[in-house]
PDB file of C-alpha atoms in Angstrom:
ATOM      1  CA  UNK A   7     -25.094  10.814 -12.797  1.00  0.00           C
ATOM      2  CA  UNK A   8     -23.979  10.514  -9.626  1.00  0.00           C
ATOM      3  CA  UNK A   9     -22.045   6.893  -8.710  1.00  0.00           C
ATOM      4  CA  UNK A  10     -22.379   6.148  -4.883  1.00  0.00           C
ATOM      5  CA  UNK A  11     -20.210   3.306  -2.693  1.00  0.00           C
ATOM      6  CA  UNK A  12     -22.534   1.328  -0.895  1.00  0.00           C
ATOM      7  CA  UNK A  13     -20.345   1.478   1.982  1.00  0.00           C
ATOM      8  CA  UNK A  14     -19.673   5.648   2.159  1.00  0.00           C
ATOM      9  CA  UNK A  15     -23.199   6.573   0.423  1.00  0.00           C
ATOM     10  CA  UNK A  16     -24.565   8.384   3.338  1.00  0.00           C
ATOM     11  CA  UNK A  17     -21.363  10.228   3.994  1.00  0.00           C
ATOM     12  CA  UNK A  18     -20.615  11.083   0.455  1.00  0.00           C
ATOM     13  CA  UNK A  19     -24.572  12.441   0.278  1.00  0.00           C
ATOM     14  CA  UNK A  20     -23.896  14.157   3.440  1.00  0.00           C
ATOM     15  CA  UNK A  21     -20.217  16.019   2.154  1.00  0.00           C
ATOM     16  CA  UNK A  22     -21.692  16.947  -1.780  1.00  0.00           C
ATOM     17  CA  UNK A  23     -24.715  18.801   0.481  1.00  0.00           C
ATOM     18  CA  UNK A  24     -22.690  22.143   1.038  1.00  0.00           C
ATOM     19  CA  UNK A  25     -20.310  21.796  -2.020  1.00  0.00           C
ATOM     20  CA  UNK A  26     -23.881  22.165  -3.979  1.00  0.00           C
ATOM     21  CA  UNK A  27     -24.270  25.486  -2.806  1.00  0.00           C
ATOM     22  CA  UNK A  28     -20.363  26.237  -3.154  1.00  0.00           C
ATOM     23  CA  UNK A  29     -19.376  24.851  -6.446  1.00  0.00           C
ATOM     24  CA  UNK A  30     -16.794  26.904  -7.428  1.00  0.00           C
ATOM     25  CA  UNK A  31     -14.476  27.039  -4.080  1.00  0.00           C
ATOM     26  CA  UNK A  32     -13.079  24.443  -1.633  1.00  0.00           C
ATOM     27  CA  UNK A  33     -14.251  23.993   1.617  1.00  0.00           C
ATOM     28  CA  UNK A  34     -13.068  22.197   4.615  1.00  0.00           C
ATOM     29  CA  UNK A  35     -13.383  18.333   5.413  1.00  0.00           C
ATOM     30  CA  UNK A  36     -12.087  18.181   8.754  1.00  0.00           C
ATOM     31  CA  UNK A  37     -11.518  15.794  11.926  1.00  0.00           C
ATOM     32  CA  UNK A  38     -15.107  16.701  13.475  1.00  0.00           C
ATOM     33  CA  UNK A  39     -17.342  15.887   9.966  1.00  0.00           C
ATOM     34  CA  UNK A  40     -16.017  12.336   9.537  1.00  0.00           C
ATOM     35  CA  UNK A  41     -18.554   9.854   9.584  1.00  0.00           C
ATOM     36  CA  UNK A  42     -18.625   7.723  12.051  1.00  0.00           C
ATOM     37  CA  UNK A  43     -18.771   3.730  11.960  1.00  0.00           C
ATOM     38  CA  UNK A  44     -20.836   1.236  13.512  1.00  0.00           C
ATOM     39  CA  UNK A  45     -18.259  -0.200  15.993  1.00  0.00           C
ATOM     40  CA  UNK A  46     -16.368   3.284  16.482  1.00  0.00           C
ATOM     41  CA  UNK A  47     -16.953   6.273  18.619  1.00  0.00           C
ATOM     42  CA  UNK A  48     -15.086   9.382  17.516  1.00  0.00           C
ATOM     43  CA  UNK A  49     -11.420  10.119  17.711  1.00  0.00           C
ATOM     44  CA  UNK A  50      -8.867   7.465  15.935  1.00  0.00           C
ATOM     45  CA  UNK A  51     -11.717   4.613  16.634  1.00  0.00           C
ATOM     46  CA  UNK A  52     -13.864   6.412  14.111  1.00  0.00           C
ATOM     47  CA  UNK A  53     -10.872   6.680  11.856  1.00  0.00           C
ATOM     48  CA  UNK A  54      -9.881   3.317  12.295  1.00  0.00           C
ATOM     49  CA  UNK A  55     -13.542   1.582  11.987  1.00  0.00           C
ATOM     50  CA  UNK A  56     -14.004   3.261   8.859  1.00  0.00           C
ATOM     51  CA  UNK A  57     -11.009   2.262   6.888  1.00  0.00           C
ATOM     52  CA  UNK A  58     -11.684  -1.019   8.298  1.00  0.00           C
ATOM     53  CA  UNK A  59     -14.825  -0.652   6.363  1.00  0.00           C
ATOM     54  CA  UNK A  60     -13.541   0.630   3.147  1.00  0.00           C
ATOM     55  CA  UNK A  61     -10.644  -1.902   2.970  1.00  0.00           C
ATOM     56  CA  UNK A  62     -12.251  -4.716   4.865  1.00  0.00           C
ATOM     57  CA  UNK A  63     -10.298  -4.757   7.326  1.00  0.00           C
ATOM     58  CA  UNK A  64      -7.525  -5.070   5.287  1.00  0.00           C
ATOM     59  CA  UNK A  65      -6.017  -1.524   6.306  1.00  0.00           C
ATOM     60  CA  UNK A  66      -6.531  -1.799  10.307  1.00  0.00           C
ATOM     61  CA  UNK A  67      -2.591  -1.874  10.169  1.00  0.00           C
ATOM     62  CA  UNK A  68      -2.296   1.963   9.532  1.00  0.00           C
ATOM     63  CA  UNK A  69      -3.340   1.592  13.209  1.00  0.00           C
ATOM     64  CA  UNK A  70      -0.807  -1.105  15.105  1.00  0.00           C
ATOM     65  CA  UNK A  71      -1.080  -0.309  18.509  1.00  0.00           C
ATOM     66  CA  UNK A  72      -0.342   3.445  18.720  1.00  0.00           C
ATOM     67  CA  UNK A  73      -2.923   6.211  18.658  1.00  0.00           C
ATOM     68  CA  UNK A  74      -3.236   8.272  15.356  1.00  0.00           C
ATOM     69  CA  UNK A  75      -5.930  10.854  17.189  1.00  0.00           C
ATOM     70  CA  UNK A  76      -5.756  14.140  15.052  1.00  0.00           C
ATOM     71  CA  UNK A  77      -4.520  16.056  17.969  1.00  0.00           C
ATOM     72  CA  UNK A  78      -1.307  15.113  19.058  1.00  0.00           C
ATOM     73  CA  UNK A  79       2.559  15.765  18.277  1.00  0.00           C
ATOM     74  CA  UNK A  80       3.697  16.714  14.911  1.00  0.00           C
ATOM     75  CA  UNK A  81       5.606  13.789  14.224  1.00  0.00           C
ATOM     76  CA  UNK A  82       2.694  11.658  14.563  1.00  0.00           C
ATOM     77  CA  UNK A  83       2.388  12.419  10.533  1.00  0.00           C
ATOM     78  CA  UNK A  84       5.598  10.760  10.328  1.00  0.00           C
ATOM     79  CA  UNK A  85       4.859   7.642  12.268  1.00  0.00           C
ATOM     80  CA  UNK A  86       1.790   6.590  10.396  1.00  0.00           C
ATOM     81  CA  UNK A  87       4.302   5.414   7.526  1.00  0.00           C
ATOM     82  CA  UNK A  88       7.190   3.915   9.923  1.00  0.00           C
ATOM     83  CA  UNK A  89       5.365   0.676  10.578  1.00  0.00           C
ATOM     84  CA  UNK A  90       2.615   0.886   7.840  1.00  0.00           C
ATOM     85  CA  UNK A  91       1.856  -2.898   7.948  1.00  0.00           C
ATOM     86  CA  UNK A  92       1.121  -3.008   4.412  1.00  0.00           C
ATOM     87  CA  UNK A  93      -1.632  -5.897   2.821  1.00  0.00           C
ATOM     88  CA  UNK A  94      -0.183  -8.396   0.780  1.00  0.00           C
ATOM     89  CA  UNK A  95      -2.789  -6.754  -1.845  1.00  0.00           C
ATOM     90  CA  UNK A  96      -3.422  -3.268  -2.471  1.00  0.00           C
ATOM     91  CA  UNK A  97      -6.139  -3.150   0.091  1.00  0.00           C
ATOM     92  CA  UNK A  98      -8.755  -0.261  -2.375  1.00  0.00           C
ATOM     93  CA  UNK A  99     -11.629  -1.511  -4.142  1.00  0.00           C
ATOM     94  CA  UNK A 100     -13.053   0.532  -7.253  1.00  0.00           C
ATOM     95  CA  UNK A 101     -15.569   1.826  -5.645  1.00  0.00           C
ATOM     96  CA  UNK A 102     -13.607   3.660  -3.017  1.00  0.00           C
ATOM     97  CA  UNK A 103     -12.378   5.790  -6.347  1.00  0.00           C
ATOM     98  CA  UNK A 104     -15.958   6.997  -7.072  1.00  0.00           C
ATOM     99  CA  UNK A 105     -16.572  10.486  -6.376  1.00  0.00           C
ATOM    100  CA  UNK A 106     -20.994  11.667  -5.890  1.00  0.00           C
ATOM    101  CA  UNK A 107     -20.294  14.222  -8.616  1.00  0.00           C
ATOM    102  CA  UNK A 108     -19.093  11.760 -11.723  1.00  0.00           C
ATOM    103  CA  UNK A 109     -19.442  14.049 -14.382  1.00  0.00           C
ATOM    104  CA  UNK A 110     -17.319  15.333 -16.759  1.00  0.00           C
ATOM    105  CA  UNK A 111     -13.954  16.773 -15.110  1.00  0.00           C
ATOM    106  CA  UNK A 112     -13.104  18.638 -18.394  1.00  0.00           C
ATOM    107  CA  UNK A 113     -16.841  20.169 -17.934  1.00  0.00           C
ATOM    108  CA  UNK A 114     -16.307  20.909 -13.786  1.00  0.00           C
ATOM    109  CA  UNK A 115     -12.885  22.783 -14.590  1.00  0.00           C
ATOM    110  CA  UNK A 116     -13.734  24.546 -17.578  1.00  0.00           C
ATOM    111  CA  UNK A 117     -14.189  27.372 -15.842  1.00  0.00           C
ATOM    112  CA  UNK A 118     -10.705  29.056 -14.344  1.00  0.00           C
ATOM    113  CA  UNK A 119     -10.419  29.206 -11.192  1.00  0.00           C
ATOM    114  CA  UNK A 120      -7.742  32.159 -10.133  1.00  0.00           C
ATOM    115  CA  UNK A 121      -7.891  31.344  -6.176  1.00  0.00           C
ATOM    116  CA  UNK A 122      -5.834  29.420  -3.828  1.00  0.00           C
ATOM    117  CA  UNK A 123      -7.291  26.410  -2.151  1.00  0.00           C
ATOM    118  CA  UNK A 124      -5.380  26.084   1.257  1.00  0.00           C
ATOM    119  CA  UNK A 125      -4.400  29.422   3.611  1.00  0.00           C
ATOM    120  CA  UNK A 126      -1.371  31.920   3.431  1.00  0.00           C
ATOM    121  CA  UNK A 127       0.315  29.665   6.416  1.00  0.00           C
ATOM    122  CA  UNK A 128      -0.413  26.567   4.747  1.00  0.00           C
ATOM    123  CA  UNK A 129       1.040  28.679   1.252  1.00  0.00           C
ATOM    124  CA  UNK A 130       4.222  29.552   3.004  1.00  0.00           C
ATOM    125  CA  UNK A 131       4.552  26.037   4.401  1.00  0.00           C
ATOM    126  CA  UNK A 132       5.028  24.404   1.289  1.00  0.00           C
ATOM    127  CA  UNK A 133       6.714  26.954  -0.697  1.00  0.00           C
ATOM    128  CA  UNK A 134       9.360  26.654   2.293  1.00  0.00           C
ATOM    129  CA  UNK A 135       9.463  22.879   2.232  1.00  0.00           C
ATOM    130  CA  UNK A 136       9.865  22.937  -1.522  1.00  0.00           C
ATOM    131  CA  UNK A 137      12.940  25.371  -1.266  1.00  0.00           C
ATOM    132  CA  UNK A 138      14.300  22.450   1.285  1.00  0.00           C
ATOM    133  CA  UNK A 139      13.981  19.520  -1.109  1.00  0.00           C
ATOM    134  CA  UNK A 140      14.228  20.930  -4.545  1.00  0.00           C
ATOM    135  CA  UNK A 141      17.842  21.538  -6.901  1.00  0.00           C
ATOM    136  CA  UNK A 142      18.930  24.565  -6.293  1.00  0.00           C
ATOM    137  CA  UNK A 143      17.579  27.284  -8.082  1.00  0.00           C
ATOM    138  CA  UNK A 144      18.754  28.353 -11.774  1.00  0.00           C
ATOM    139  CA  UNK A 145      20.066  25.151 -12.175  1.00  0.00           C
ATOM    140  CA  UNK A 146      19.938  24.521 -16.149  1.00  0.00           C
ATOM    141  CA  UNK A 147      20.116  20.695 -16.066  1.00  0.00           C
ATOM    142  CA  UNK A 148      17.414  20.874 -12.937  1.00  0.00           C
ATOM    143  CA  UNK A 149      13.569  19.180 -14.779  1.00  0.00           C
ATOM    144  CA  UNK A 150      10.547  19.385 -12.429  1.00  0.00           C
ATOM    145  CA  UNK A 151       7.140  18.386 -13.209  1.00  0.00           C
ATOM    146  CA  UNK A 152       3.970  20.567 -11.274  1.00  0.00           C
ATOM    147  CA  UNK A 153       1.141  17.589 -11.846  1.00  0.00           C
ATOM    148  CA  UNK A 154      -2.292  19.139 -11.298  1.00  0.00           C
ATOM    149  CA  UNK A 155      -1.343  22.593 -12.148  1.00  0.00           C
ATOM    150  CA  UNK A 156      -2.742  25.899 -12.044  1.00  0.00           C
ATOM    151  CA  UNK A 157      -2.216  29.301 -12.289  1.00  0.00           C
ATOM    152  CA  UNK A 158       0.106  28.824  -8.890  1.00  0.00           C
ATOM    153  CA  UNK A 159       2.950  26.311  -8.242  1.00  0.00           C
ATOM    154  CA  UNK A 160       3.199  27.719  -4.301  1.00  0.00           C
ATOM    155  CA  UNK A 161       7.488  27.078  -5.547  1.00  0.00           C
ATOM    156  CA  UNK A 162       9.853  29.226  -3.991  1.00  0.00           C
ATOM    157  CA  UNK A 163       9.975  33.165  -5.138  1.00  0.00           C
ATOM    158  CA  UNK A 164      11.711  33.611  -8.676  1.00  0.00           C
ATOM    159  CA  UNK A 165      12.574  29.860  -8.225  1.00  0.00           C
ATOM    160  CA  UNK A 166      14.274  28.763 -12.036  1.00  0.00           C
ATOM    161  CA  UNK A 167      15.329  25.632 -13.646  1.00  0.00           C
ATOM    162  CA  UNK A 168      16.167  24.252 -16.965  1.00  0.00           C
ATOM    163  CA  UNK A 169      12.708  22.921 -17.377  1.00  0.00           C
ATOM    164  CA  UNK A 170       9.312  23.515 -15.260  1.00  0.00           C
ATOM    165  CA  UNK A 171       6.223  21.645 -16.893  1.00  0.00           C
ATOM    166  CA  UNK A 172       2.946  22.081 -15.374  1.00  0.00           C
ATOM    167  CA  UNK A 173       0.224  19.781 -16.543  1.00  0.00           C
ATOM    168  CA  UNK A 174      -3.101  20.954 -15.494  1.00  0.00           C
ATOM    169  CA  UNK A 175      -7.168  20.641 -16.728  1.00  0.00           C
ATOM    170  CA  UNK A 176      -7.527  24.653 -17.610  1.00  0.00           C
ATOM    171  CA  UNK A 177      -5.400  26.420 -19.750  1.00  0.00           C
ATOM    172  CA  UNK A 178      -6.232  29.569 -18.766  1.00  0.00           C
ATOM    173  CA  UNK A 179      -4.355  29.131 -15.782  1.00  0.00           C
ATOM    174  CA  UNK A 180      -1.865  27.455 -16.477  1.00  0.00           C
ATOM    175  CA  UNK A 181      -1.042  30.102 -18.941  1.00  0.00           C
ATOM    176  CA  UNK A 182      -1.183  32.869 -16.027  1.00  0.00           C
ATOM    177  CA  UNK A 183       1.376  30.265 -13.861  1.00  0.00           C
ATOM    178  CA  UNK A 184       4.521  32.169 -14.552  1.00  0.00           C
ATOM    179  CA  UNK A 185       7.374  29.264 -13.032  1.00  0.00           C
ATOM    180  CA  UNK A 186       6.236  27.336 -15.951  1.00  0.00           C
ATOM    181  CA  UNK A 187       8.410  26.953 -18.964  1.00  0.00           C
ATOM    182  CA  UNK A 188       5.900  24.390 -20.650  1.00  0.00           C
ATOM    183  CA  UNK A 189       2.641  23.258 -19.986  1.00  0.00           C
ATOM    184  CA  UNK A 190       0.371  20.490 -20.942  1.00  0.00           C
ATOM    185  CA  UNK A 191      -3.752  20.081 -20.336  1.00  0.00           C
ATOM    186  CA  UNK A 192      -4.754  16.565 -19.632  1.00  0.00           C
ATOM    187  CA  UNK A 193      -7.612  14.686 -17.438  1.00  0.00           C
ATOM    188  CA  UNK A 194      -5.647  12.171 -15.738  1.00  0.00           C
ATOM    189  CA  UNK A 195      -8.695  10.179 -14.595  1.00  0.00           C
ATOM    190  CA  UNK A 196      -9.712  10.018 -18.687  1.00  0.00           C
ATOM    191  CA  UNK A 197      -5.942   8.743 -19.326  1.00  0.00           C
ATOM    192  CA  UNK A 198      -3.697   8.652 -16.641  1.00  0.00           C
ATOM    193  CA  UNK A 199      -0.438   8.311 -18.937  1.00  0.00           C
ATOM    194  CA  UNK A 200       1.864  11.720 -18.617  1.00  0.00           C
ATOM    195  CA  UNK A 201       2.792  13.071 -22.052  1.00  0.00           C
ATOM    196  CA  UNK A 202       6.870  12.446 -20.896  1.00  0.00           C
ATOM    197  CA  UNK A 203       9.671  11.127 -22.024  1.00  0.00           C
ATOM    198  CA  UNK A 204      11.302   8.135 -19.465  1.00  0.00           C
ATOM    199  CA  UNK A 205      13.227   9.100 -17.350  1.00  0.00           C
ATOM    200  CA  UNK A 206      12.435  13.085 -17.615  1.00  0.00           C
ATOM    201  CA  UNK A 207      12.467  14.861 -14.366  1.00  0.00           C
ATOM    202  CA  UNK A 208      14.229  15.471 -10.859  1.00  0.00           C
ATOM    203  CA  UNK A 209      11.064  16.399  -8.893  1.00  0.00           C
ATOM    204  CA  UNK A 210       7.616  15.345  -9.720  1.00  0.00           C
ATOM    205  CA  UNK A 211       5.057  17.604  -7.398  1.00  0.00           C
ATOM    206  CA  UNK A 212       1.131  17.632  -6.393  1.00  0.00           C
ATOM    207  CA  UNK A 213      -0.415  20.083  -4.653  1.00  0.00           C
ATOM    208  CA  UNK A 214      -3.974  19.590  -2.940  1.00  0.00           C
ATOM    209  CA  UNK A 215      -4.706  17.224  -5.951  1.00  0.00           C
ATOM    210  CA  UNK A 216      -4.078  13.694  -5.141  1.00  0.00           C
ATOM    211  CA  UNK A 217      -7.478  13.414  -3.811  1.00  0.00           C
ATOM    212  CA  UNK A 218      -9.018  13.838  -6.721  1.00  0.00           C
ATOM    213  CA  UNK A 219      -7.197  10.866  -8.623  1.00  0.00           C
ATOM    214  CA  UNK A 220      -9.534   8.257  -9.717  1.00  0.00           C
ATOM    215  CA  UNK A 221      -6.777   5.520 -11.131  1.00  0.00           C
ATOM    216  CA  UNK A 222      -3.620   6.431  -8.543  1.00  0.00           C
ATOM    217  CA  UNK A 223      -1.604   2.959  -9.331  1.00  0.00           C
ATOM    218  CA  UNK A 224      -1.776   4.065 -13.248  1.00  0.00           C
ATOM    219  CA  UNK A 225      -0.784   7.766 -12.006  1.00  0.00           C
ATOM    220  CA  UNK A 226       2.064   6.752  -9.749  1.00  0.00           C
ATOM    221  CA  UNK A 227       3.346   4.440 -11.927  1.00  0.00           C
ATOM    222  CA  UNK A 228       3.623   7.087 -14.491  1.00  0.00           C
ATOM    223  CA  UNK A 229       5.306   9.570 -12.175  1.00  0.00           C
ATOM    224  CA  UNK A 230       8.161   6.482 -11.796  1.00  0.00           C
ATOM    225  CA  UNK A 231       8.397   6.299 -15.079  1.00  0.00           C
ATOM    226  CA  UNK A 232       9.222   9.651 -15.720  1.00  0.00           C
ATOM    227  CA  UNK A 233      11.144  10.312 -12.851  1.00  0.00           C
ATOM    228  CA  UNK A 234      15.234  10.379 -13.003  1.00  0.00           C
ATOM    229  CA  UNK A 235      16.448   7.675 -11.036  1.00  0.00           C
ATOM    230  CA  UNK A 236      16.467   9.296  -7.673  1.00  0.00           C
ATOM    231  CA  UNK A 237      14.196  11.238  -8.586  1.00  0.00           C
ATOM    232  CA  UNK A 238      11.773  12.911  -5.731  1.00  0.00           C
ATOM    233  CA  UNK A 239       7.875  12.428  -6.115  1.00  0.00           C
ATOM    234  CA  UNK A 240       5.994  14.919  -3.149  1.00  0.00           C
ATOM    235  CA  UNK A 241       2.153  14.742  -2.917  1.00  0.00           C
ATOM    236  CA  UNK A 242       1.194  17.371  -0.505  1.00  0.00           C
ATOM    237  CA  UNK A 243      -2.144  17.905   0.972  1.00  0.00           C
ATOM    238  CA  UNK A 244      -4.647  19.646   3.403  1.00  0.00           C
ATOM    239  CA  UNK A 245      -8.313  19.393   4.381  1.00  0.00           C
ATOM    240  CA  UNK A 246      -9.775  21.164   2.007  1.00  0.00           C
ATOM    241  CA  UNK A 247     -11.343  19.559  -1.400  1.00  0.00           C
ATOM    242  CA  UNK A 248     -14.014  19.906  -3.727  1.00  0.00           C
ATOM    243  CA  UNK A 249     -15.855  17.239  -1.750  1.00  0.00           C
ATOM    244  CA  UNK A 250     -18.267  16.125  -4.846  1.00  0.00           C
ATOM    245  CA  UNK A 251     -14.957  15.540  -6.909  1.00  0.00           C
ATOM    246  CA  UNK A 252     -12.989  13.926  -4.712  1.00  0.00           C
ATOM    247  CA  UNK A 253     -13.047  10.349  -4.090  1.00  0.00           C
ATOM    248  CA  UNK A 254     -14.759   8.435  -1.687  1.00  0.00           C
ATOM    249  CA  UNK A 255     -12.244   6.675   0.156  1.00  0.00           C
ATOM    250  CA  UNK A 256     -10.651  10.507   1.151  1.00  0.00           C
ATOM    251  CA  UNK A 257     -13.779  12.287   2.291  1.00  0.00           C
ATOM    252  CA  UNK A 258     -14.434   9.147   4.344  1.00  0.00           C
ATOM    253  CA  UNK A 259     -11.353   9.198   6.252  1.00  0.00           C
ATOM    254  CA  UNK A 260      -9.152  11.938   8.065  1.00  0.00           C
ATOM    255  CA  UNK A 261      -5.789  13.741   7.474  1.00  0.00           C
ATOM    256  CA  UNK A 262      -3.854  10.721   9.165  1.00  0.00           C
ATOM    257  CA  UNK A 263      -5.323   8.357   7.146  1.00  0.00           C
ATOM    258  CA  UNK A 264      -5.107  10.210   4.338  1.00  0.00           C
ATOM    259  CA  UNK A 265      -1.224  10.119   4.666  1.00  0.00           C
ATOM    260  CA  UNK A 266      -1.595   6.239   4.600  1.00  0.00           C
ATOM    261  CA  UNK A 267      -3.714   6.230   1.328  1.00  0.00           C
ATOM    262  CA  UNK A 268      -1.225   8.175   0.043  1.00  0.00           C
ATOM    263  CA  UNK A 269       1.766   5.901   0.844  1.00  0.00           C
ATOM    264  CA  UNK A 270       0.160   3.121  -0.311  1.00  0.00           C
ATOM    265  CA  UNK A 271      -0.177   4.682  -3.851  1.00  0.00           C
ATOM    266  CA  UNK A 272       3.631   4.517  -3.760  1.00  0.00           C
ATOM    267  CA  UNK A 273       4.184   0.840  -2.132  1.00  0.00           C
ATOM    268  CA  UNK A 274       1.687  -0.987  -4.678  1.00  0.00           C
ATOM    269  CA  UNK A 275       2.272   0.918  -7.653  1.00  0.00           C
ATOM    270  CA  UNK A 276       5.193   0.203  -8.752  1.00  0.00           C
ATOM    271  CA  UNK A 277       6.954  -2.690  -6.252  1.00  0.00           C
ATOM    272  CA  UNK A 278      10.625  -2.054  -5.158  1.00  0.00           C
ATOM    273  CA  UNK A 279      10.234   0.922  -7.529  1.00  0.00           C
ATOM    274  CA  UNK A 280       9.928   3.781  -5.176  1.00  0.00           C
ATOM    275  CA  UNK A 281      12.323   3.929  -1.530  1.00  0.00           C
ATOM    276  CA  UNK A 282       9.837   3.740   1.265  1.00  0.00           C
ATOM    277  CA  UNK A 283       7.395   6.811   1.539  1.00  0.00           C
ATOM    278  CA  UNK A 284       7.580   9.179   4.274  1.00  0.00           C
ATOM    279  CA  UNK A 285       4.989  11.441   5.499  1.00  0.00           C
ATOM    280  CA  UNK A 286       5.790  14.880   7.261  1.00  0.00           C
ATOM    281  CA  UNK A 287       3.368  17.344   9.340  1.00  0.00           C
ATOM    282  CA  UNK A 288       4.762  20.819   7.851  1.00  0.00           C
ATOM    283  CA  UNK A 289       1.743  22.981   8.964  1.00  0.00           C
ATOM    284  CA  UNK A 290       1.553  25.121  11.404  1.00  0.00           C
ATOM    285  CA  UNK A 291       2.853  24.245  14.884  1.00  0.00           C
ATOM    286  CA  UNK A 292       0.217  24.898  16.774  1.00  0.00           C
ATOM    287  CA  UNK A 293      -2.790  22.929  15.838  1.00  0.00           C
ATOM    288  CA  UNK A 294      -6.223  24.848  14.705  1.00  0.00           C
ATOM    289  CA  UNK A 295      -4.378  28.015  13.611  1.00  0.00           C
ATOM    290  CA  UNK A 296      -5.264  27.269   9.981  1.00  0.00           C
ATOM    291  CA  UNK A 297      -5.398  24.684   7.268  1.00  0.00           C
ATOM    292  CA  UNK A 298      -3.074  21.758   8.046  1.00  0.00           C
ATOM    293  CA  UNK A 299      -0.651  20.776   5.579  1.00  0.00           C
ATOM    294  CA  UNK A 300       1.131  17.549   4.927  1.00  0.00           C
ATOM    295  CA  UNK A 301       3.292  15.458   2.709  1.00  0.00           C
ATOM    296  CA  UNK A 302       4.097  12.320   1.616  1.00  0.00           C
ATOM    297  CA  UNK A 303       7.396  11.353  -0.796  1.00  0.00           C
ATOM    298  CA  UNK A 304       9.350   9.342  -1.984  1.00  0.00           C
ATOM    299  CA  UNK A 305      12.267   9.098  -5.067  1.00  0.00           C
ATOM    300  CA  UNK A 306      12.875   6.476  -7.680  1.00  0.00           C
ATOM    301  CA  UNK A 307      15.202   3.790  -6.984  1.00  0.00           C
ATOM    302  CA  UNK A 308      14.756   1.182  -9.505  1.00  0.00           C
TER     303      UNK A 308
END
C-alpha cells in the first residue's frame, strides 16, 4: 500500500513515476525537480515555501535572511547550521516520514545490490574526508560503527581498527564488505534500537542512508547512546535516493535543506547530548561536475 502526505502527494506521485521503471538503482533528485509551492517561484523561494509547508512554518528559520540558492559558494553548506534558528519543538510531523512505496524494507532489499549509489568523485570525496576525521588507522582500541551498510564502507584504502561493525538490511553484502570485522542485519525503521553495548564506538557513520530513516529521533538517540563520549556521528549524503523509499519530507526539499533536516535529527534527539552539528560541502569544487556530496556531524558530549 502506498501511504501519501496530503501536503507532498503530488510530488511524491510525481518522484515514485521513474523509480517504477528503475527499481533496482538510484537515480537523481536534484535542484531543478523540486516541487514547487504555492507562494514560491523557483530557486531558495521554492525551497523555503515548501518546508514552510511541511513544518508549518515552523522551519522558515533554516532561511534567516541569507540566500541558501543551490548555486553559490561552498561554504554555504556550512552556514545553513551556523544560525539554524531551531523551533522550540521538533518542527516534523509523522507524515513527513512516509515514503509512496511503504512496503516491506526487508522485501525491497532482499535482493543484493553490488553497485555504488553516488559517483567515483563523490566516492573519493568521502573516503578522503573519512581519512581526515577518523583514529588513525590500525589503531587496536579504535571502534567504528558503518550504520546502513553494504558491501562498501567508501573508508580509506586498507583502513584497520580494533573493531569495524557494519549493520546493514542484506547479508549478502555485507558479507562481501571486507573493512568489516562484524556485522549485524537489522531494519531500523521495524526497530530502530542498535544491537550495542553503551558507550561502544569512536565513530558512528551513514552513507547515502539517512534519507531513508523513518523514526530518526529513535535512531539518533541510539547512535548517542552508543557512542564514546566524544564520540563522532557523520551522516553524509548526495542527491541520489531510491525516491519510493525515501521519505517524504527529503524528496520534497533540496540538498540545503536537507543539511537542516539532518541537523535537526541531532538538536531534538537527544537535548544537550550532541555539540552543535555542522554541515560541510565536500563535493566537487566546481558545481555540476557530478553528484554533490555533503555532511553533517557532530560527537557526544553528555
Amino acid at each position: 500500500m502506498a501511504a501519501r502526505c496530503s501536503a507532498t502527494g503530488a510530488c511524491f506521485r510525481a518522484f515514485a513515476a521513474p523509480c517504477a521503471r528503475r527499481a533496482s538503482a538510484a537515480v537523481h533528485v536534484s535542484s531543478a525537480q523540486q516541487p514547487s509551492s504555492s507562494g514560491g517561484a523557483g530557486g531558495s523561494g521554492r525551497r523555503r515555501g515548501v518546508l514552510q509547508l511541511l513544518a508549518g512554518g515552523a522551519a522558515a528559520g533554516l532561511m534567516g535572511s541569507r540566500s541558501v540558492a543551490a548555486a553559490a559558494a561552498v561554504d554555504e553548506a556550512e552556514q545553513v547550521l551556523l544560525d539554524p534558528q531551531w523551533p522550540e519543538q521538533f518542527p516534523f510531523r509523522p507524515e513527513f516520514f512516509q515514503r509512496y512505496d511503504e512496503s516491506s524494507d526487508a522485501d525491497f532489499y532482499e535482493q543484493p545490490r553490488f553497485v555504488t549509489h553516488i559517483d567515483d568523485g563523490a566516492i573519493r570525496a568521502l573516503t578522503k574526508y573519512y581519512a581526515e576525521v577518523f583514529p588513525a588507522s590500525g589503531s587496536k582500541d579504535a571502534a567504528l560503527l558503518d550504520m546502513c551498510s553494504s558491501w562498501i564502507s567508501h573508508y580509506p584504502e586498507g583502513y584497520t581498527a580494533g573493531r569495524i561493525a557494519g549493520l546493514g538490511m542484506n547479508e549478502a553484502e555485507l558479507k562481501r564488505n571486507s573493512v568489516l570485522t562484524e556485522y549485524a542485519v537489522k531494519d531500523l525503521n521495524e526497530d530502530p534500537k542498535l544491537p550495542y553495548e553503551d558507550n561502544s564506538f569512536d565513530v558512528i557513520t551513514n552513507a547515502v542512508s539517512v534519507d531513508y530513516l523513518t523514526r530518526p529521533i529513535e535512531v539518533f538517540k541510539e547512535m548517542h547512546r552508543c557512542l564514546k563520549p566524544g564520540g563522532l556521528a557523520v551522516m553524509s549524503f548526495s542527491n541520489r535516493c531510491f525516491p519510493t523509499k525515501a521519505i517524504a519530507m527529503w524528496t520534497s526539499t533540496g540538498d540545503l535543506d536537507h543539511i537542516w533536516i539532518v541537523g535537526s535529527y541531532f538538536h531534538y534527539s537527544v537535548p544537550g547530548g550532541y555539540s552543535a552539528p555542522q554541515a560541510k560541502d565536500i563535493g566537487p569544487t566546481k558545481k555540476g561536475s557530478g553528484d554533490p556530496m555533503y555532511v553533517v556531524f557532530a560527537r557526544k558530549q553528555a
